[in-house]
Short mmCIF file of C-alpha atoms and ligand atoms in Angstrom, two decimals:
data_model
loop_
_atom_site.label_atom_id
_atom_site.label_comp_id
_atom_site.label_asym_id
_atom_site.label_seq_id
_atom_site.Cartn_x
_atom_site.Cartn_y
_atom_site.Cartn_z
CA MET A 32 147.08 -135.85 112.16
CA GLY A 33 146.14 -138.19 109.33
CA ALA A 34 142.60 -139.13 108.44
CA ASP A 35 141.24 -142.38 109.84
CA PRO A 36 141.71 -145.21 107.37
CA ALA A 37 138.59 -146.20 105.47
CA PRO A 38 136.68 -148.98 107.25
CA LEU A 39 137.43 -152.43 105.90
CA ASP A 40 134.80 -154.58 104.21
CA PRO A 41 133.61 -157.41 106.47
CA GLY A 42 136.07 -160.28 106.06
CA ALA A 43 138.94 -158.14 104.78
CA LEU A 44 142.22 -158.39 106.68
CA THR A 45 144.03 -155.44 108.19
CA PRO A 46 147.58 -154.78 106.93
CA GLU A 47 148.83 -156.18 110.27
CA GLN A 48 146.89 -159.39 109.79
CA VAL A 49 148.27 -159.73 106.26
CA ARG A 50 151.80 -159.26 107.62
CA LYS A 51 151.21 -161.88 110.32
CA PHE A 52 149.90 -164.34 107.74
CA GLN A 53 152.93 -163.68 105.54
CA THR A 54 155.29 -164.22 108.49
CA ASP A 55 153.69 -167.29 110.07
CA GLY A 56 152.00 -168.95 107.07
CA PHE A 57 148.72 -169.18 108.97
CA LEU A 58 146.33 -166.79 110.66
CA VAL A 59 143.56 -167.30 113.20
CA LEU A 60 140.43 -165.18 112.65
CA GLU A 61 137.95 -165.32 115.50
CA HIS A 62 134.24 -164.87 114.75
CA PHE A 63 134.79 -165.20 110.99
CA ALA A 64 131.62 -167.27 110.56
CA SER A 65 128.51 -165.94 112.30
CA PRO A 66 126.59 -168.19 114.71
CA GLU A 67 123.84 -168.37 112.04
CA GLU A 68 126.32 -169.51 109.37
CA VAL A 69 127.78 -172.11 111.73
CA ALA A 70 124.31 -173.40 112.63
CA SER A 71 123.24 -173.59 108.99
CA MET A 72 126.36 -175.56 107.98
CA LEU A 73 125.99 -177.97 110.92
CA SER A 74 122.36 -178.66 110.13
CA ARG A 75 122.98 -178.94 106.38
CA ALA A 76 125.74 -181.52 107.02
CA ASP A 77 123.35 -183.44 109.24
CA ALA A 78 120.75 -183.52 106.46
CA LEU A 79 123.30 -184.62 103.83
CA VAL A 80 124.43 -187.49 106.05
CA GLU A 81 120.82 -188.45 106.77
CA ASP A 82 120.18 -188.72 103.00
CA PHE A 83 123.38 -190.64 102.37
CA ASP A 84 122.53 -194.25 101.57
CA THR A 85 125.43 -196.38 102.76
CA ALA A 86 124.14 -199.35 100.75
CA LYS A 87 124.54 -197.47 97.45
CA HIS A 88 128.03 -196.09 98.02
CA PRO A 89 131.41 -197.76 97.98
CA ARG A 90 132.91 -198.02 101.45
CA SER A 91 135.62 -195.55 100.64
CA VAL A 92 137.85 -194.82 103.60
CA PHE A 93 139.85 -191.64 103.98
CA SER A 94 143.31 -192.28 105.32
CA THR A 95 146.47 -190.22 105.22
CA LYS A 96 148.43 -193.29 106.24
CA ASP A 97 147.59 -195.73 103.47
CA GLN A 98 147.27 -193.92 100.18
CA LYS A 99 146.37 -197.06 98.22
CA ARG A 100 143.05 -197.16 100.00
CA THR A 101 142.14 -193.72 98.74
CA SER A 102 143.34 -194.33 95.19
CA ASP A 103 140.02 -195.44 93.83
CA ALA A 104 137.77 -194.04 91.16
CA TYR A 105 135.29 -192.79 93.76
CA PHE A 106 137.99 -190.64 95.35
CA LEU A 107 139.43 -189.40 92.04
CA ASP A 108 135.97 -188.32 90.83
CA SER A 109 134.98 -186.65 94.11
CA GLY A 110 135.93 -183.17 92.87
CA ASN A 111 132.72 -183.39 90.86
CA HIS A 112 130.42 -184.51 93.66
CA VAL A 113 129.55 -184.48 97.32
CA SER A 114 131.17 -187.82 98.16
CA PHE A 115 131.38 -189.54 101.53
CA PHE A 116 134.46 -191.09 103.10
CA PHE A 117 134.39 -193.22 106.21
CA GLU A 118 136.66 -193.10 109.23
CA GLU A 119 139.30 -195.79 109.04
CA ASP A 120 138.13 -197.25 112.35
CA ALA A 121 134.42 -197.13 111.47
CA PHE A 122 134.05 -200.82 110.60
CA ALA A 123 134.01 -203.99 112.67
CA GLU A 124 135.82 -207.08 111.40
CA ASP A 125 132.69 -208.35 109.69
CA GLY A 126 132.49 -205.11 107.69
CA ALA A 127 129.47 -203.70 109.56
CA LEU A 128 129.57 -200.17 110.96
CA LYS A 129 130.49 -200.16 114.66
CA GLN A 130 128.44 -197.05 115.35
CA PRO A 131 125.57 -195.17 113.65
CA LYS A 132 126.22 -193.76 110.15
CA ARG A 133 126.30 -190.17 111.42
CA LEU A 134 129.20 -191.07 113.73
CA SER A 135 131.11 -193.05 111.07
CA ILE A 136 131.91 -190.55 108.34
CA ASN A 137 135.34 -188.93 108.23
CA LYS A 138 134.52 -186.28 105.65
CA MET A 139 132.43 -185.32 102.68
CA GLY A 140 133.68 -183.43 99.65
CA HIS A 141 134.98 -182.12 97.40
CA ALA A 142 132.54 -179.87 95.49
CA LEU A 143 130.28 -178.66 98.30
CA HIS A 144 131.19 -175.08 97.38
CA ASP A 145 129.62 -175.51 93.93
CA LEU A 146 126.91 -178.14 94.42
CA ASP A 147 125.36 -177.46 97.80
CA PRO A 148 123.47 -174.16 98.26
CA THR A 149 124.37 -173.74 101.97
CA PHE A 150 128.10 -174.34 101.50
CA ALA A 151 128.16 -172.41 98.20
CA ALA A 152 126.61 -169.37 99.90
CA PHE A 153 129.27 -169.38 102.62
CA SER A 154 132.20 -170.22 100.32
CA ARG A 155 131.27 -167.54 97.83
CA SER A 156 130.13 -164.87 100.29
CA ALA A 157 131.15 -161.21 100.06
CA LYS A 158 133.15 -161.87 103.25
CA MET A 159 135.16 -164.64 101.58
CA LYS A 160 135.77 -162.43 98.57
CA ALA A 161 137.03 -159.60 100.79
CA LEU A 162 139.27 -162.03 102.70
CA THR A 163 140.91 -163.59 99.63
CA ARG A 164 141.25 -160.24 97.86
CA SER A 165 142.92 -158.69 100.89
CA LEU A 166 145.58 -161.40 100.59
CA GLY A 167 146.32 -160.04 97.12
CA MET A 168 144.60 -162.81 95.18
CA ALA A 169 143.64 -161.38 91.77
CA ARG A 170 141.13 -164.08 90.82
CA PRO A 171 140.39 -166.18 93.88
CA THR A 172 138.80 -169.44 92.80
CA PRO A 173 137.53 -172.16 95.14
CA VAL A 174 138.67 -175.57 93.89
CA GLN A 175 138.09 -177.96 96.77
CA SER A 176 135.80 -178.09 99.79
CA MET A 177 135.46 -180.57 102.61
CA TYR A 178 133.26 -181.04 105.62
CA ILE A 179 135.39 -182.76 108.25
CA PHE A 180 133.66 -184.61 111.10
CA LYS A 181 136.60 -185.72 113.27
CA GLN A 182 134.23 -188.15 114.95
CA PRO A 183 134.28 -188.85 118.69
CA SER A 184 136.60 -191.74 119.65
CA ILE A 185 137.46 -192.77 116.05
CA GLY A 186 138.31 -189.41 114.40
CA GLY A 187 141.36 -190.17 112.25
CA GLU A 188 144.61 -188.24 112.35
CA VAL A 189 145.72 -186.12 109.40
CA SER A 190 149.47 -186.45 109.16
CA ALA A 191 151.73 -183.40 108.69
CA HIS A 192 151.44 -182.05 105.14
CA GLN A 193 151.45 -179.01 102.87
CA ASP A 194 148.20 -178.37 101.00
CA SER A 195 150.05 -177.44 97.79
CA THR A 196 151.14 -181.10 97.61
CA PHE A 197 147.57 -181.89 96.60
CA LEU A 198 146.37 -178.60 95.08
CA HIS A 199 149.17 -177.36 92.86
CA THR A 200 149.14 -174.51 90.36
CA SER A 201 151.65 -173.48 87.69
CA PRO A 202 153.91 -171.58 87.22
CA LYS A 203 153.81 -171.15 91.00
CA PRO A 204 151.77 -172.50 93.89
CA THR A 205 148.90 -170.18 94.90
CA CYS A 206 146.76 -172.35 97.17
CA VAL A 207 145.26 -170.82 100.32
CA GLY A 208 143.01 -172.80 102.65
CA VAL A 209 140.21 -171.33 104.75
CA TRP A 210 139.42 -173.81 107.52
CA VAL A 211 136.46 -172.94 109.72
CA ALA A 212 135.70 -174.51 113.09
CA LEU A 213 132.01 -175.41 113.35
CA GLU A 214 132.50 -176.80 116.86
CA ASP A 215 135.03 -175.90 119.53
CA CYS A 216 138.42 -177.45 118.78
CA THR A 217 140.89 -178.37 121.52
CA THR A 218 144.04 -180.43 121.88
CA THR A 219 141.80 -183.19 123.27
CA ASN A 220 139.44 -183.50 120.30
CA GLY A 221 142.05 -183.17 117.57
CA CYS A 222 142.57 -179.47 116.80
CA LEU A 223 144.88 -178.26 114.04
CA TRP A 224 148.59 -177.80 114.73
CA ALA A 225 150.59 -175.50 112.43
CA LEU A 226 154.34 -174.98 112.03
CA PRO A 227 155.08 -171.22 111.99
CA GLY A 228 157.27 -170.05 109.11
CA SER A 229 157.26 -173.43 107.36
CA HIS A 230 155.74 -171.88 104.21
CA GLY A 231 159.15 -170.35 103.49
CA GLU A 232 160.17 -173.76 102.17
CA PRO A 233 159.02 -174.96 98.75
CA VAL A 234 156.46 -177.73 98.29
CA LYS A 235 158.34 -180.83 99.41
CA LYS A 236 156.13 -183.42 97.77
CA ARG A 237 153.63 -183.57 94.93
CA MET A 238 150.68 -185.92 94.53
CA LEU A 239 150.22 -186.58 90.83
CA VAL A 240 147.84 -188.60 88.73
CA ASP A 241 148.92 -189.90 85.33
CA ARG A 242 145.84 -190.03 83.17
CA GLN A 243 145.39 -191.57 79.79
CA GLU A 244 144.35 -189.47 76.84
CA GLY A 245 140.57 -189.07 76.91
CA GLY A 246 140.25 -190.66 80.36
CA GLY A 247 137.71 -189.14 82.75
CA PRO A 248 138.52 -187.60 86.16
CA GLU A 249 137.98 -190.98 87.82
CA THR A 250 140.74 -192.68 85.85
CA GLY A 251 144.46 -192.93 86.46
CA SER A 252 146.70 -193.86 89.30
CA ILE A 253 148.22 -191.76 92.01
CA ARG A 254 151.95 -191.34 92.43
CA PHE A 255 154.11 -189.06 94.55
CA GLU A 256 157.14 -186.99 93.70
CA GLY A 257 159.47 -185.87 96.50
CA GLU A 258 159.47 -186.67 100.21
CA TYR A 259 158.35 -184.95 103.39
CA PRO A 260 160.85 -184.73 106.21
CA ASP A 261 159.68 -186.53 109.35
CA TRP A 262 158.49 -183.31 110.99
CA LEU A 263 156.79 -185.03 113.90
CA GLY A 264 159.56 -187.57 114.38
CA ASP A 265 162.01 -184.78 115.17
CA ASP A 266 161.38 -183.64 118.76
CA ALA A 267 162.93 -180.21 118.21
CA VAL A 268 160.62 -179.55 115.25
CA LYS A 269 157.60 -181.19 116.85
CA LYS A 270 157.62 -178.83 119.79
CA THR A 271 157.57 -175.77 117.53
CA PHE A 272 154.15 -176.67 116.10
CA THR A 273 151.43 -174.35 117.46
CA PRO A 274 148.15 -175.88 118.65
CA LEU A 275 145.22 -173.93 117.24
CA GLU A 276 142.52 -174.24 119.85
CA THR A 277 139.55 -172.48 118.30
CA LYS A 278 135.96 -171.70 119.14
CA ALA A 279 133.17 -172.50 116.69
CA GLY A 280 133.08 -169.74 114.06
CA THR A 281 136.85 -169.17 114.08
CA ALA A 282 138.60 -169.42 110.72
CA VAL A 283 142.19 -170.50 110.22
CA LEU A 284 143.85 -169.28 107.07
CA LEU A 285 146.50 -171.67 105.78
CA HIS A 286 149.20 -170.81 103.25
CA GLY A 287 149.52 -173.66 100.72
CA GLU A 288 153.08 -174.45 101.83
CA ASN A 289 152.38 -174.24 105.57
CA VAL A 290 153.00 -177.54 107.34
CA HIS A 291 150.08 -178.62 109.54
CA TYR A 292 148.47 -181.72 110.98
CA SER A 293 145.77 -182.85 113.36
CA ALA A 294 145.96 -185.66 115.88
CA PRO A 295 143.34 -188.42 116.18
CA ASN A 296 140.23 -187.66 118.18
CA ARG A 297 139.99 -190.20 120.99
CA SER A 298 137.70 -187.97 123.08
CA PRO A 299 133.91 -188.34 123.34
CA VAL A 300 133.46 -184.92 121.68
CA SER A 301 133.21 -184.39 117.92
CA ARG A 302 135.10 -181.65 116.11
CA HIS A 303 133.29 -180.58 112.95
CA ALA A 304 134.98 -178.16 110.54
CA TYR A 305 134.47 -176.87 107.01
CA SER A 306 137.41 -176.18 104.80
CA VAL A 307 137.58 -174.57 101.37
CA HIS A 308 140.72 -174.09 99.31
CA PHE A 309 141.30 -171.29 96.84
CA ILE A 310 143.79 -170.82 94.02
CA ASP A 311 144.59 -167.57 92.21
CA GLN A 312 143.63 -168.02 88.59
CA GLY A 313 144.81 -164.46 87.95
CA VAL A 314 148.46 -165.50 88.15
CA ALA A 315 148.52 -169.28 87.85
CA ALA A 316 146.64 -172.19 86.34
CA TRP A 317 145.32 -175.41 87.85
CA ASP A 318 147.77 -178.22 87.28
CA ASP A 319 146.06 -180.99 85.31
CA ALA A 320 148.27 -183.59 87.01
CA ASN A 321 146.52 -182.80 90.34
CA TRP A 322 144.41 -185.62 91.76
CA LEU A 323 141.29 -183.42 91.61
CA ARG A 324 139.98 -182.94 88.14
CA ARG A 325 136.69 -181.49 86.98
CA LYS A 326 134.64 -183.20 84.29
CA GLU A 327 133.84 -181.39 81.05
CA GLY A 328 131.23 -178.70 81.46
CA PHE A 329 131.94 -178.20 85.18
CA PRO A 330 134.78 -175.69 85.31
CA PHE A 331 136.15 -173.98 88.41
CA GLU A 332 134.35 -170.67 88.85
CA PRO A 333 136.13 -167.72 90.45
CA LEU A 334 134.40 -165.82 93.26
FE1 FE2 B 1221 145.66 -179.41 105.01
#
């Protein structure tokens, strides 16, 4: 009889969970965030939106369908701020919001994990460190964070993609996303869908920004290299996506090359989630051609 294995640190994965993540390219972790952590993130998001003055911000829309609309300086600089992006269907023809501000925002990001005390505490918790370390990351470093509202009725779709398209490292991709449901997610309110085993394929497409010498993070124009297959246009592939119906507090771990999407939310129920992406600075470096660039004096800090 062997000795019982040493108990794992809270957040650390078992060897079986690591194997499942390596096989599928995603992993569902129930009860990852405590009810207190979920409540604090929900109420902090509420306060941030309350303080957000729509009159002082550009009406930047987040869309995965029309990239030109996201290619503005506000978007390119948002890795340095807590910026707000509206749902595509938030505005009436006259440009006024069709519903209250708190029901109009698609997401806020992308430096919550460094700038906001509530989100920083969760993103940099001992639990998060144990989780990323148990995946073998030598120097896990959060680079991007988002609070996603998936608003009732107008919550926009996120088309099928690989996260390493947007968050690339060299000489190899090392991105891992930790997506946490803050409300219950179902197929009716736009839960995540993931394609098992798709991370075995390389990154199909890269989003790059050509910047001029000396230009700040907000400068440059976005271009793409490569093409995604039409995963959802192919019925045989479409039916192999797994719906990830999750209770509030559940985390979904996403390999950077995993293919995933979420459908629009046409239901009357919102679907809030917080997502933070890590790279491994122990074995790879942030690619300066990524859309997200930090300004001088605001480097990425490992956990
Ligand atoms: Fe994603």
